[in-house]
PDB file of C-alpha atoms in Angstrom:
ATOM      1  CA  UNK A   1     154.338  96.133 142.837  1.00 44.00           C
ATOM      2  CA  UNK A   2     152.166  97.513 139.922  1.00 48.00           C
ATOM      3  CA  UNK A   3     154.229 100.616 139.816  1.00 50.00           C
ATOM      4  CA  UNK A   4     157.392  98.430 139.470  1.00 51.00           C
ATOM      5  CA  UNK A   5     156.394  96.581 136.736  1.00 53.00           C
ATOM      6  CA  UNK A   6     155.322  99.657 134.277  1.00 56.00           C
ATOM      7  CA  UNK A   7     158.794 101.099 134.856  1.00 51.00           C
ATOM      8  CA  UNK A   8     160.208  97.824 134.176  1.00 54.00           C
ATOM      9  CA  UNK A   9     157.958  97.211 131.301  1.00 62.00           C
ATOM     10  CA  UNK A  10     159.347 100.635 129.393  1.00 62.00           C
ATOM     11  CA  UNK A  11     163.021  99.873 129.908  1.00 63.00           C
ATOM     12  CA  UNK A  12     162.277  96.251 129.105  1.00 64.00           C
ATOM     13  CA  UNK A  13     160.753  97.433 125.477  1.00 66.00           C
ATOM     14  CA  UNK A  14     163.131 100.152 124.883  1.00 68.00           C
ATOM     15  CA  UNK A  15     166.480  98.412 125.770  1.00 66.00           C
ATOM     16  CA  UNK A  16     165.324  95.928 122.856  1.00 48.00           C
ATOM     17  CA  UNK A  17     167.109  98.487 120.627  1.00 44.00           C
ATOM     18  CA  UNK A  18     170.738  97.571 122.006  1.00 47.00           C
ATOM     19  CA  UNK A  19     170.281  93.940 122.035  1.00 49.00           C
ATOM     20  CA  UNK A  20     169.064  94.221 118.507  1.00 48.00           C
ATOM     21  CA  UNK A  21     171.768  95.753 116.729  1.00 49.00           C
ATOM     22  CA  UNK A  22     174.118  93.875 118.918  1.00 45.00           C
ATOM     23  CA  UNK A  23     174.647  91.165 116.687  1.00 41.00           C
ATOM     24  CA  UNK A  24     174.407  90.516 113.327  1.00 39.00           C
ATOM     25  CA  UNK A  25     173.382  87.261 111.265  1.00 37.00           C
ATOM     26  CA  UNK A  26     176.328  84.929 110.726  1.00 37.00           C
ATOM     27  CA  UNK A  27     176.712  81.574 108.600  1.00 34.00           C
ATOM     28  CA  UNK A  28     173.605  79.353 109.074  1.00 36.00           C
ATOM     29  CA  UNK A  29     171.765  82.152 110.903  1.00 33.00           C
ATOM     30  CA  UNK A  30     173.905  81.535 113.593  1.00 30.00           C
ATOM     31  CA  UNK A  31     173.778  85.573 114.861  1.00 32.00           C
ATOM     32  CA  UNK A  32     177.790  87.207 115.123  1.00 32.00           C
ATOM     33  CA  UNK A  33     178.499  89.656 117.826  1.00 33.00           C
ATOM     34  CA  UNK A  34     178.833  93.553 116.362  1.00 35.00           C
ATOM     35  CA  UNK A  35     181.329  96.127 117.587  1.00 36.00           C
ATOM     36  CA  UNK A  36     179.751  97.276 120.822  1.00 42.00           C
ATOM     37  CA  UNK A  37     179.823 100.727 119.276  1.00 43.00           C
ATOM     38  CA  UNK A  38     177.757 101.877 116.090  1.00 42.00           C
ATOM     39  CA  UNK A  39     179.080 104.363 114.368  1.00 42.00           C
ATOM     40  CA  UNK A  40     177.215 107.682 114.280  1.00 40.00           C
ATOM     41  CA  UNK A  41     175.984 107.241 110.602  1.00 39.00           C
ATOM     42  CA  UNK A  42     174.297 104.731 111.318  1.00 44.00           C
ATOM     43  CA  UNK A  43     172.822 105.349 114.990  1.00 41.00           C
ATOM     44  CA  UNK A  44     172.076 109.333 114.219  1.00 41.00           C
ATOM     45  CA  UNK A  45     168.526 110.335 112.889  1.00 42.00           C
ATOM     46  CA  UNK A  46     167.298 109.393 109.980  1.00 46.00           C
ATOM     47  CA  UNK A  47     166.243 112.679 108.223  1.00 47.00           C
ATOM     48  CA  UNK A  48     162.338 112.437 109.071  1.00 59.00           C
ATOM     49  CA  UNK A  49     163.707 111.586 112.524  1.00 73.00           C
ATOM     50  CA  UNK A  50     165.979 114.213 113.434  1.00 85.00           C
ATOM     51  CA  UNK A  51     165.402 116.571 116.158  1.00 93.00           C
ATOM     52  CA  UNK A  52     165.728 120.303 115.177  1.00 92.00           C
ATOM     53  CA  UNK A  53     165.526 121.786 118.507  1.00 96.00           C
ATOM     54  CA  UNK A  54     166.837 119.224 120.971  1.00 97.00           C
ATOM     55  CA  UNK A  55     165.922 118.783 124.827  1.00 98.00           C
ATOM     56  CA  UNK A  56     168.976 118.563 127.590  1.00 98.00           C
ATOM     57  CA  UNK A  57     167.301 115.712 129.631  1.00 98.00           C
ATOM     58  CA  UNK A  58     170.731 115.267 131.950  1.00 96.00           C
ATOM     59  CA  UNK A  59     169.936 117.309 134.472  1.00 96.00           C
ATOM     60  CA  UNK A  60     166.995 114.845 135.740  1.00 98.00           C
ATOM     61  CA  UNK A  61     168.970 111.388 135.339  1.00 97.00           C
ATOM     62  CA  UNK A  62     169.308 111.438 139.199  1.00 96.00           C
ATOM     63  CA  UNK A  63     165.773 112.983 139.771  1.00 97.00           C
ATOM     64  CA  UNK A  64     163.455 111.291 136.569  1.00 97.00           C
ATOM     65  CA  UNK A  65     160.371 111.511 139.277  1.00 97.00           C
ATOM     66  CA  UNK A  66     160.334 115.224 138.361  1.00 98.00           C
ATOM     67  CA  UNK A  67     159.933 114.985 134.638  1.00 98.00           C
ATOM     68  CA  UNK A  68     156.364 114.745 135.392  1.00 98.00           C
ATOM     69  CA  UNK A  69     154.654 117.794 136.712  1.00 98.00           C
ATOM     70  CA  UNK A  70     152.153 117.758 139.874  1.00 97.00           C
ATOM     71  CA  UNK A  71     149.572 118.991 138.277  1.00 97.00           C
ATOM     72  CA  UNK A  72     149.030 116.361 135.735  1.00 97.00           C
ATOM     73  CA  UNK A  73     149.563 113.728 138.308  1.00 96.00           C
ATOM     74  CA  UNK A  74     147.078 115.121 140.145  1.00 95.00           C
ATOM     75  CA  UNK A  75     144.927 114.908 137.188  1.00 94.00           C
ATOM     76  CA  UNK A  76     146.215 110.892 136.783  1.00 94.00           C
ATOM     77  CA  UNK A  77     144.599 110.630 140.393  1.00 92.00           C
ATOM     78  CA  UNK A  78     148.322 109.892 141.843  1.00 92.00           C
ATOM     79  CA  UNK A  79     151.198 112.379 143.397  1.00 92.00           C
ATOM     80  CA  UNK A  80     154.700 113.215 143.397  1.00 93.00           C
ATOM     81  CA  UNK A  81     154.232 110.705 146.853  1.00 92.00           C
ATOM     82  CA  UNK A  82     153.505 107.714 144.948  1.00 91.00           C
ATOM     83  CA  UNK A  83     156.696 107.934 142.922  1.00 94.00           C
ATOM     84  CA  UNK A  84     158.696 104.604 142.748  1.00 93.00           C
ATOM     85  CA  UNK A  85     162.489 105.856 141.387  1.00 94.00           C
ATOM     86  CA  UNK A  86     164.158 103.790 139.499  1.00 92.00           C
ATOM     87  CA  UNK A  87     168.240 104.743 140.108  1.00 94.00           C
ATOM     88  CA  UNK A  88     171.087 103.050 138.265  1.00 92.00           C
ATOM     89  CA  UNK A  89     173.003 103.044 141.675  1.00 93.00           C
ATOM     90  CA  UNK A  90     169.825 100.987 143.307  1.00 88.00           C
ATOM     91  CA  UNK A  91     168.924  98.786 140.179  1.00 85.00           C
ATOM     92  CA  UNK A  92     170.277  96.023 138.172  1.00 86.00           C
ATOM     93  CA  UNK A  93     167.945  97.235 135.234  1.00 85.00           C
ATOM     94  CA  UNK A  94     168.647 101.103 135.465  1.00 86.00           C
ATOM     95  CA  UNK A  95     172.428 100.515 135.206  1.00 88.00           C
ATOM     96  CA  UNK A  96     171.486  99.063 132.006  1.00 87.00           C
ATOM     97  CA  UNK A  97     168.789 100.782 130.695  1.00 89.00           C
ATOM     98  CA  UNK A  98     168.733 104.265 132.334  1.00 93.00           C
ATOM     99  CA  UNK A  99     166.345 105.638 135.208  1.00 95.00           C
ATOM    100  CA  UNK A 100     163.163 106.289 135.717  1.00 94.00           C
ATOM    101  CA  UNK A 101     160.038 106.369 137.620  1.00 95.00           C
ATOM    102  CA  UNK A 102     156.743 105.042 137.907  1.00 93.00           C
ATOM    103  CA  UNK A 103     152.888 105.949 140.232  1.00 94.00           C
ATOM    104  CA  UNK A 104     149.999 103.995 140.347  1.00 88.00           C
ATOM    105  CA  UNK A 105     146.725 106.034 140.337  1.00 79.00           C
ATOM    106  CA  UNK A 106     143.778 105.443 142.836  1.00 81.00           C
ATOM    107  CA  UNK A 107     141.684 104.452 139.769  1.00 81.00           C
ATOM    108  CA  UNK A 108     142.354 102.412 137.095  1.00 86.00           C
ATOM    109  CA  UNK A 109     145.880 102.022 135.366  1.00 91.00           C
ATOM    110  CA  UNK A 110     149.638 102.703 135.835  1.00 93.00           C
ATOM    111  CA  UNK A 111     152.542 105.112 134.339  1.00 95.00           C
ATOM    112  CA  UNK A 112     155.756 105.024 133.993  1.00 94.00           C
ATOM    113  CA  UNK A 113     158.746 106.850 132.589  1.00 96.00           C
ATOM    114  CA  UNK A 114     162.183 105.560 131.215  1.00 94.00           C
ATOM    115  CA  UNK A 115     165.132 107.755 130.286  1.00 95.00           C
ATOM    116  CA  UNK A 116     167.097 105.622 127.553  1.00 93.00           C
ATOM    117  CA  UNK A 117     170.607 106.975 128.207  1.00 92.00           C
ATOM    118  CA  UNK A 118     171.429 103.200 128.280  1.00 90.00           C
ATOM    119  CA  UNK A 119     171.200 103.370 124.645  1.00 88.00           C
ATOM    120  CA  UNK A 120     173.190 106.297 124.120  1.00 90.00           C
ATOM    121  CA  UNK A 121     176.270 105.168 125.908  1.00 89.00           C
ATOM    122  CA  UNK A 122     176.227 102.050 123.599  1.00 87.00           C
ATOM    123  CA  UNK A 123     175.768 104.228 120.679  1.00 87.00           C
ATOM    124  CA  UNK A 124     172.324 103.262 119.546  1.00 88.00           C
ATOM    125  CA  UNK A 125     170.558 106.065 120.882  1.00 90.00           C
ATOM    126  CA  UNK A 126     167.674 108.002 119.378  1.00 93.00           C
ATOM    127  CA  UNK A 127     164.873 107.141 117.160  1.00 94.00           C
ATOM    128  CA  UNK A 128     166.825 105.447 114.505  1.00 91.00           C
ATOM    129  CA  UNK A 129     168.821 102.627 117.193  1.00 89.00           C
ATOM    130  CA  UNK A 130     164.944 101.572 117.726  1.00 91.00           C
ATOM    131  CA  UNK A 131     164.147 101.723 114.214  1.00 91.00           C
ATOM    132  CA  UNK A 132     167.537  99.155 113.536  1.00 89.00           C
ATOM    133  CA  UNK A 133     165.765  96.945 116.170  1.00 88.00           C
ATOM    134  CA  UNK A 134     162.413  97.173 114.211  1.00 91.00           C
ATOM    135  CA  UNK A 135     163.772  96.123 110.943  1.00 91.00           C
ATOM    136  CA  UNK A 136     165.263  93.379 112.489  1.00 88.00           C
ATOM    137  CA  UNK A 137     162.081  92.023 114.141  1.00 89.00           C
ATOM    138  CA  UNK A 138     162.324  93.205 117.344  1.00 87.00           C
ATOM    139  CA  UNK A 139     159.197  94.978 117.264  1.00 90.00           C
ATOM    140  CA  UNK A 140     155.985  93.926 116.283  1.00 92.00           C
ATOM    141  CA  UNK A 141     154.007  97.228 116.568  1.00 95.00           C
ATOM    142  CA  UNK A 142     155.476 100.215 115.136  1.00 96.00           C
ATOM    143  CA  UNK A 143     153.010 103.496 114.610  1.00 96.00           C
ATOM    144  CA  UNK A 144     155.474 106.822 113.715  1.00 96.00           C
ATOM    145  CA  UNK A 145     153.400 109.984 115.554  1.00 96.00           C
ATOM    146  CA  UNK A 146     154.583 113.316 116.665  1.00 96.00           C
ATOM    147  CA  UNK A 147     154.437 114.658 120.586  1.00 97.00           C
ATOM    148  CA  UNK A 148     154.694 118.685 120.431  1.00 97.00           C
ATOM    149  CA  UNK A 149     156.477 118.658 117.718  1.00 96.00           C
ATOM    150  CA  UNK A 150     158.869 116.299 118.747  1.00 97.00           C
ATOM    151  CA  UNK A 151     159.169 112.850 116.634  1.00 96.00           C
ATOM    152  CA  UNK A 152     157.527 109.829 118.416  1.00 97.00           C
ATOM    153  CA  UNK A 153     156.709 106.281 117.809  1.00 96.00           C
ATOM    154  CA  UNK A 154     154.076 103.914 119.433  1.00 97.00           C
ATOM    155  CA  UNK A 155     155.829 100.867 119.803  1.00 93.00           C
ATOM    156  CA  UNK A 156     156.231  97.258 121.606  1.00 91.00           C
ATOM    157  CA  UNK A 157     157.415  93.635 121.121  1.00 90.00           C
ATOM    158  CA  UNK A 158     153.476  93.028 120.353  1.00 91.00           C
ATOM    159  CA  UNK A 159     150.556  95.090 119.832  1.00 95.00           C
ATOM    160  CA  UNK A 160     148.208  95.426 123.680  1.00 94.00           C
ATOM    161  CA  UNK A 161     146.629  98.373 122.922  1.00 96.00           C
ATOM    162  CA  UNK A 162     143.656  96.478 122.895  1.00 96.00           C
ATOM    163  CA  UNK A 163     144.180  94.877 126.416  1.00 95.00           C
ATOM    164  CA  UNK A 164     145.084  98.770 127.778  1.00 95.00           C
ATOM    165  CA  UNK A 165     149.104  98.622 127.522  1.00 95.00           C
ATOM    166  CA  UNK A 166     150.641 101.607 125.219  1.00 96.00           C
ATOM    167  CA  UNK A 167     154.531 102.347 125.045  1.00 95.00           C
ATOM    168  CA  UNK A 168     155.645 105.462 123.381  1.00 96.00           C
ATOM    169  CA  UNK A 169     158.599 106.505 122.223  1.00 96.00           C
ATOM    170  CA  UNK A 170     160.131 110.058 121.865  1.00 97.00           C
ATOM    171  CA  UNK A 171     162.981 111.490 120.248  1.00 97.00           C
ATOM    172  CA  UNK A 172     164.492 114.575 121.950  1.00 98.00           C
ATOM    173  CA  UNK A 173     168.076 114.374 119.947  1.00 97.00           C
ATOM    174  CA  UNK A 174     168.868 112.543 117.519  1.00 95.00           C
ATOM    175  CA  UNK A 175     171.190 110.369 119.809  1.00 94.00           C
ATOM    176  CA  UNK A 176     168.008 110.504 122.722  1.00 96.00           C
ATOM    177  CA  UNK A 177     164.659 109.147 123.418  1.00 96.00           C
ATOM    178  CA  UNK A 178     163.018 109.166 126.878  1.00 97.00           C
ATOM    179  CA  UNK A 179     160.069 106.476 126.925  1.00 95.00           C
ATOM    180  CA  UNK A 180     156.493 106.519 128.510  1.00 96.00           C
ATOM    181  CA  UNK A 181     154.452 103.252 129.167  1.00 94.00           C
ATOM    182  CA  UNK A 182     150.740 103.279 130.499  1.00 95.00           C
ATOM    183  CA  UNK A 183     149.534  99.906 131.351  1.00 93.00           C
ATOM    184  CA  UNK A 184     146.517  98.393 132.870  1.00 91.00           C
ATOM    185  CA  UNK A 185     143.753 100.647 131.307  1.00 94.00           C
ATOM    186  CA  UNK A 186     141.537  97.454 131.301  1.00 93.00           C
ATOM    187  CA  UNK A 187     137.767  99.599 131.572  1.00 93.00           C
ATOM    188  CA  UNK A 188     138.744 101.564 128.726  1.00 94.00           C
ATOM    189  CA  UNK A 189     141.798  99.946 126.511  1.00 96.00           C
ATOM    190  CA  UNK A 190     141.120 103.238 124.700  1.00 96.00           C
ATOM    191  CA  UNK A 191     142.843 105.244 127.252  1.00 96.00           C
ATOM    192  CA  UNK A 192     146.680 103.949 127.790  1.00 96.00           C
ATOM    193  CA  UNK A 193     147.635 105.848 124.599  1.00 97.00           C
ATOM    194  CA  UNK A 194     145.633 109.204 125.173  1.00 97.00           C
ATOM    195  CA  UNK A 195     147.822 108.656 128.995  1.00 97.00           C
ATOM    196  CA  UNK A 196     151.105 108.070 127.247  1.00 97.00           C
ATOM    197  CA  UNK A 197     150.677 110.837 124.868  1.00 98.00           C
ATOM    198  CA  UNK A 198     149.434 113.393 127.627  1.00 98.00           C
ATOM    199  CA  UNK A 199     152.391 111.999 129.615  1.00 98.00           C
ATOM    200  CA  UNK A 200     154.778 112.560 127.067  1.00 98.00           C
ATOM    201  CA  UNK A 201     153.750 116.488 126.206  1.00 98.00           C
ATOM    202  CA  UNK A 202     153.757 116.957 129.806  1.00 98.00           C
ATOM    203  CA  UNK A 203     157.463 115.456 130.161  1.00 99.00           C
ATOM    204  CA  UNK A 204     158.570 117.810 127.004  1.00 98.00           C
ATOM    205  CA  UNK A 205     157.071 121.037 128.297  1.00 98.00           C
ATOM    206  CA  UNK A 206     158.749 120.676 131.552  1.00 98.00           C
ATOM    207  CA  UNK A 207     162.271 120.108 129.729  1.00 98.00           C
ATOM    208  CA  UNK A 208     161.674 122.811 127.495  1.00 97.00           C
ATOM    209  CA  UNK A 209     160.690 125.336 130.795  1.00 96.00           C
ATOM    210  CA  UNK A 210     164.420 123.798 132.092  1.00 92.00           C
ATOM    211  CA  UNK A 211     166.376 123.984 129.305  1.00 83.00           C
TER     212      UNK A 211
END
C-alpha cells in the first residue's frame, strides 16, 4: 500500500493549486466561487518561471510508469515490475489530478510521480497556478530550485523534510508541471530530496530523448 500512498501524496499536494485559486474571499471571509477558468495572464509563467525550451509530456499520460528509466530504478533498488499506475480511467484521483506512478524500493523509502494535466485543463497549470495557491496559504514550504535547467520548486502543505518526505515541483511549460514525491526516508531524512531531485533529472532527460 506504501506505493499507493506516495502517488497519492503528490497529486494530493499538487492538486492544492486548483482548489486554491478556485475561490476567492467574499464578504466576512466567507470564500466566493471563481470562474472555473483563469485566464492565461494570470495562470502563464511568471517571467523567472517561464520555460524557454518546453517538454511534450502527452505522449506518456497513458504510460507515466515509463517516465522513469530502468536504470535509475535499478539504482532506487526497485524495477519497472514494482510499478503501481495510476490511470484516470481506473482512479477517482487521476481523473482529477492526472496520472502517475509509484515503486517501493527493497530498502528504505518510496517514489512516486504525478503528471498535473489536471491543472492544465482547469487553467491553472504551470509553476505560477501553484505559486497563486502559495500566496494564498496553501503551502507552507516553498523553496524555488532549478532541475536541468528546468524551473522547480520544493514544496508541501508543511515542511517533512526532516521526517524524510520531499515533494518537488517542475515546470516543463509554462502551462505544465509534472511532480515527484519521495517519502519515508526515515534512516536518513537527508535523502528524500537528493531522491526527488535525481528523480526529477531522470524524468526530464528521458522527455527530452522523446521529444
Amino acid at each position: 500500500m506504501r506505493n499507493r500512498f506516495v502517488w497519492f501524496r503528490i497529486s494530493s499536494v499538487l492538486a492544492v493549486a486548483a482548489a486554491g485559486v478556485s475561490c476567492s474571499a467574499g464578504t466576512d471571509g466567507v470564500a466566493q466561487p471563481m470562474p472555473e477558468k483563469v485566464s492565461a495572464s494570470e495562470a502563464s509563467g511568471a517571467p523567472e518561471h517561464r520555460v524557454s525550451d518546453p517538454l511534450d509530456i502527452t505522449p506518456y499520460l497513458s504510460r507515466p510508469c515509463d517516465l522513469v528509466s530502468p536504470r535509475l530504478l535499478g539504482k532506487l533498488d526497485t524495477s519497472p515490475n514494482e510499478a503501481n499506475p495510476s490511470l484516470p480511467e481506473d482512479d477517482k484521483v487521476a481523473a482529477e489530478a492526472g496520472p502517475g506512478c509509484s515503486w517501493t524500493g527493497e530498502g528504505e523509502g518510496s517514489i512516486g510521480i504525478g503528471i498535473d494535466s489536471g491543472n492544465k485543463e482547469r487553467g491553472v497549470g504551470g509553476l505560477r497556478g501553484l505559486e497563486m495557491a502559495r500566496d494564498q496559504g496553501r503551502y507552507k514550504l516553498w523553496e524555488e530550485t532549478s532541475i536541468e535547467g528546468y524551473p522547480a520548486v520544493y514544496m508541501g502543505v508543511r515542511d517533512a523534510r526532516h521526517e524524510g518526505d520531499c515533494d518537488l515541483a517542475v515546470g516543463i511549460a509554462d502551462d505544465m508541471t509534472f511532480g515527484v514525491s519521495a517519502i519515508s526516508f526515515r534512516e536518513n531524512p537527508e535523502k528524500a530530496c537528493q531522491v526527488a531531485a535525481e528523480v526529477a533529472a531522470d524524468v526530464i532527460g528521458n522527455l527530452k530523448a522523446a521529444n
